[in-house]
């Protein structure tokens, strides 16, 4: 049997920016969803999805069925805690690995589930700007932003459908610097998401208890 891998990765939540907080207020959005026009990952899907639109070849291509990805926010000042910290938002277990977004779209449709926003197919447009945390400064238009995602999908076309083993989008557990050091002995970099041990995974998963 193939060995299950555990990974640690991070993302920018909607609540991290003033534009995102306006979107949360206006549309009653969960504060800890991803900020972008194509949520990466899409935590809100019945089968949360991971793609290469954010980290290109650094993460999604490495995942296989059975692997578990733990998602933490980027470090920041989030409501309800007085110091800069992370939040542990989700643990996603890969249940299906699709070679293309089109294959994934057909599978989601057969399940009777709406397409996740990071499934980049013609019939699935990006979210409107006012549902995001604001367009990154390096893109002058929304079309450029989505175009960059489409380019990454052409280069790394896989999509991973997941089960959420743990998921909290309203008030996820706090992860302090002290907890991070106790778990990992350092603050691990997540730009290229590292493998973590099972015991490290369980230490993070226990925070949902």
XYZ file of C-alpha atoms in Angstrom:
209
model
C 0.000 0.000 0.000
C 1.291 3.444 -0.910
C 2.368 5.553 2.064
C 0.115 8.483 2.931
C 1.879 11.836 3.019
C 0.972 14.796 5.199
C 1.675 18.360 4.069
C 1.515 21.811 5.615
C 0.442 24.702 3.421
C -0.875 28.225 3.828
C -3.199 30.686 2.136
C -4.474 34.252 2.503
C -7.956 34.411 4.054
C -10.661 36.849 3.049
C -10.639 38.480 6.481
C -7.009 39.591 6.075
C -7.799 42.665 3.947
C -10.203 45.589 4.215
C -11.683 44.630 0.833
C -12.240 41.118 2.125
C -13.891 42.359 5.296
C -16.252 44.464 3.184
C -17.119 41.348 1.158
C -17.748 39.362 4.351
C -20.115 42.048 5.611
C -21.893 42.616 2.300
C -22.419 38.986 1.311
C -22.293 37.136 4.649
C -19.219 35.183 3.556
C -17.215 32.962 5.907
C -14.214 35.043 7.001
C -11.618 32.321 6.527
C -12.300 31.307 2.940
C -9.511 32.090 0.480
C -9.406 35.699 -0.711
C -9.081 35.252 -4.468
C -11.450 35.262 -7.434
C -10.962 31.514 -7.666
C -10.787 30.226 -4.112
C -7.626 28.169 -3.633
C -8.459 25.849 -2.156
C -12.233 25.977 -2.432
C -13.150 25.037 1.134
C -16.864 25.620 0.554
C -17.363 22.842 -1.970
C -18.933 19.577 -0.811
C -15.639 18.102 -2.027
C -13.034 20.808 -1.372
C -10.663 21.165 -4.295
C -6.943 21.816 -4.627
C -5.340 22.984 -7.874
C -2.116 24.526 -9.143
C -3.517 28.036 -9.666
C -1.695 29.373 -6.606
C 1.599 27.499 -6.291
C 1.916 26.157 -9.836
C 4.223 23.115 -9.770
C 5.160 23.467 -6.090
C 2.216 21.634 -4.529
C -0.752 20.188 -6.441
C 1.367 18.011 -8.778
C 2.938 16.362 -5.714
C -0.364 15.245 -4.189
C -1.758 11.745 -4.580
C -4.967 10.078 -3.449
C -4.837 9.484 0.294
C -2.533 12.410 1.035
C -3.604 14.955 3.644
C -3.004 18.709 3.400
C -3.270 20.871 6.504
C -4.142 24.483 5.713
C -3.124 27.374 7.912
C -3.595 31.053 7.215
C -0.686 33.334 6.578
C 0.498 34.847 9.840
C -1.397 37.988 10.741
C -3.580 39.889 13.165
C -6.949 38.156 13.088
C -9.998 38.996 15.221
C -10.163 37.545 18.707
C -6.457 37.252 19.509
C -4.146 40.062 20.667
C -0.946 38.991 18.878
C 0.050 38.058 15.348
C -0.692 34.377 14.787
C -1.874 31.732 12.352
C -5.238 29.960 12.178
C -5.557 26.232 11.477
C -8.432 26.136 9.033
C -8.635 22.680 7.492
C -7.248 19.218 6.971
C -8.171 17.948 3.510
C -7.728 14.339 2.397
C -7.362 13.767 -1.336
C -9.978 11.277 -2.546
C -9.761 11.772 -6.323
C -6.933 13.007 -8.522
C -8.021 14.240 -11.944
C -5.667 14.741 -14.868
C -7.601 17.797 -16.042
C -10.095 20.360 -14.821
C -12.524 19.155 -17.497
C -12.397 15.611 -16.093
C -12.939 17.029 -12.616
C -15.866 19.178 -13.769
C -17.625 16.156 -15.245
C -17.131 14.228 -11.993
C -18.506 17.072 -9.841
C -21.508 17.314 -12.156
C -22.159 13.570 -11.809
C -22.148 14.010 -8.026
C -24.768 16.738 -8.357
C -22.358 19.241 -6.823
C -21.719 22.779 -8.060
C -18.298 23.287 -9.590
C -15.736 24.642 -7.140
C -14.545 28.115 -8.047
C -10.997 26.908 -8.739
C -12.203 24.446 -11.387
C -11.149 26.411 -14.452
C -13.492 25.449 -17.272
C -15.402 27.616 -19.730
C -18.748 27.389 -17.942
C -17.287 28.320 -14.531
C -16.321 32.022 -14.430
C -14.298 33.561 -11.601
C -15.986 35.287 -8.684
C -16.803 38.971 -8.979
C -14.181 41.299 -7.544
C -16.475 42.423 -4.723
C -16.490 38.835 -3.392
C -12.694 38.828 -3.027
C -10.028 40.331 -0.845
C -9.019 42.688 -3.634
C -7.140 42.240 -6.879
C -3.360 41.829 -6.484
C -1.456 44.955 -7.491
C 0.446 43.199 -10.274
C -2.798 42.753 -12.254
C -4.434 45.790 -13.832
C -7.703 44.019 -14.670
C -9.786 41.117 -13.411
C -9.208 39.391 -16.754
C -5.439 39.515 -16.205
C -5.868 37.996 -12.751
C -7.964 35.110 -14.050
C -5.700 34.794 -17.078
C -2.721 34.100 -14.827
C -4.686 31.290 -13.187
C -5.673 29.854 -16.560
C -2.026 29.834 -17.645
C -1.044 27.865 -14.548
C -3.808 25.361 -15.215
C -2.541 24.833 -18.756
C 0.914 24.120 -17.333
C -0.284 21.985 -14.384
C -3.779 20.739 -15.273
C -4.508 18.391 -12.359
C -7.280 18.930 -9.800
C -7.574 17.139 -6.463
C -11.022 16.545 -4.955
C -10.961 16.091 -1.190
C -12.875 15.147 1.903
C -12.643 17.662 4.722
C -11.379 15.800 7.785
C -11.421 19.070 9.719
C -12.804 22.413 8.555
C -13.615 25.662 10.355
C -14.228 28.818 8.322
C -15.795 31.085 10.945
C -13.532 30.837 14.005
C -10.673 28.432 13.268
C -8.265 27.444 16.042
C -5.461 29.847 16.891
C -1.878 28.744 16.274
C 0.611 30.896 18.176
C 4.343 31.153 17.603
C 4.851 29.123 20.780
C 2.600 26.344 19.470
C 4.333 26.405 16.099
C 7.751 26.036 17.717
C 6.515 23.288 20.040
C 5.134 21.334 17.085
C 7.879 21.845 14.498
C 10.885 23.200 16.383
C 10.838 26.163 13.984
C 8.451 28.119 11.797
C 8.332 26.038 8.602
C 8.202 27.778 5.252
C 5.112 26.985 3.199
C 5.772 28.580 -0.194
C 6.801 25.078 -1.224
C 4.585 23.134 1.190
C 6.686 20.721 3.240
C 5.863 17.187 4.222
C 5.193 16.893 7.935
C 5.175 13.852 10.185
C 2.039 12.068 11.299
C 2.639 13.223 14.875
C 2.927 16.838 13.700
C -0.279 16.424 11.718
C -2.074 15.011 14.765
C -0.845 17.894 16.914
C -2.476 20.328 14.484
C -5.620 18.220 14.073
C -6.050 18.097 17.855
C -6.548 21.852 17.833
C -9.995 21.271 16.311
C -11.074 19.317 19.417
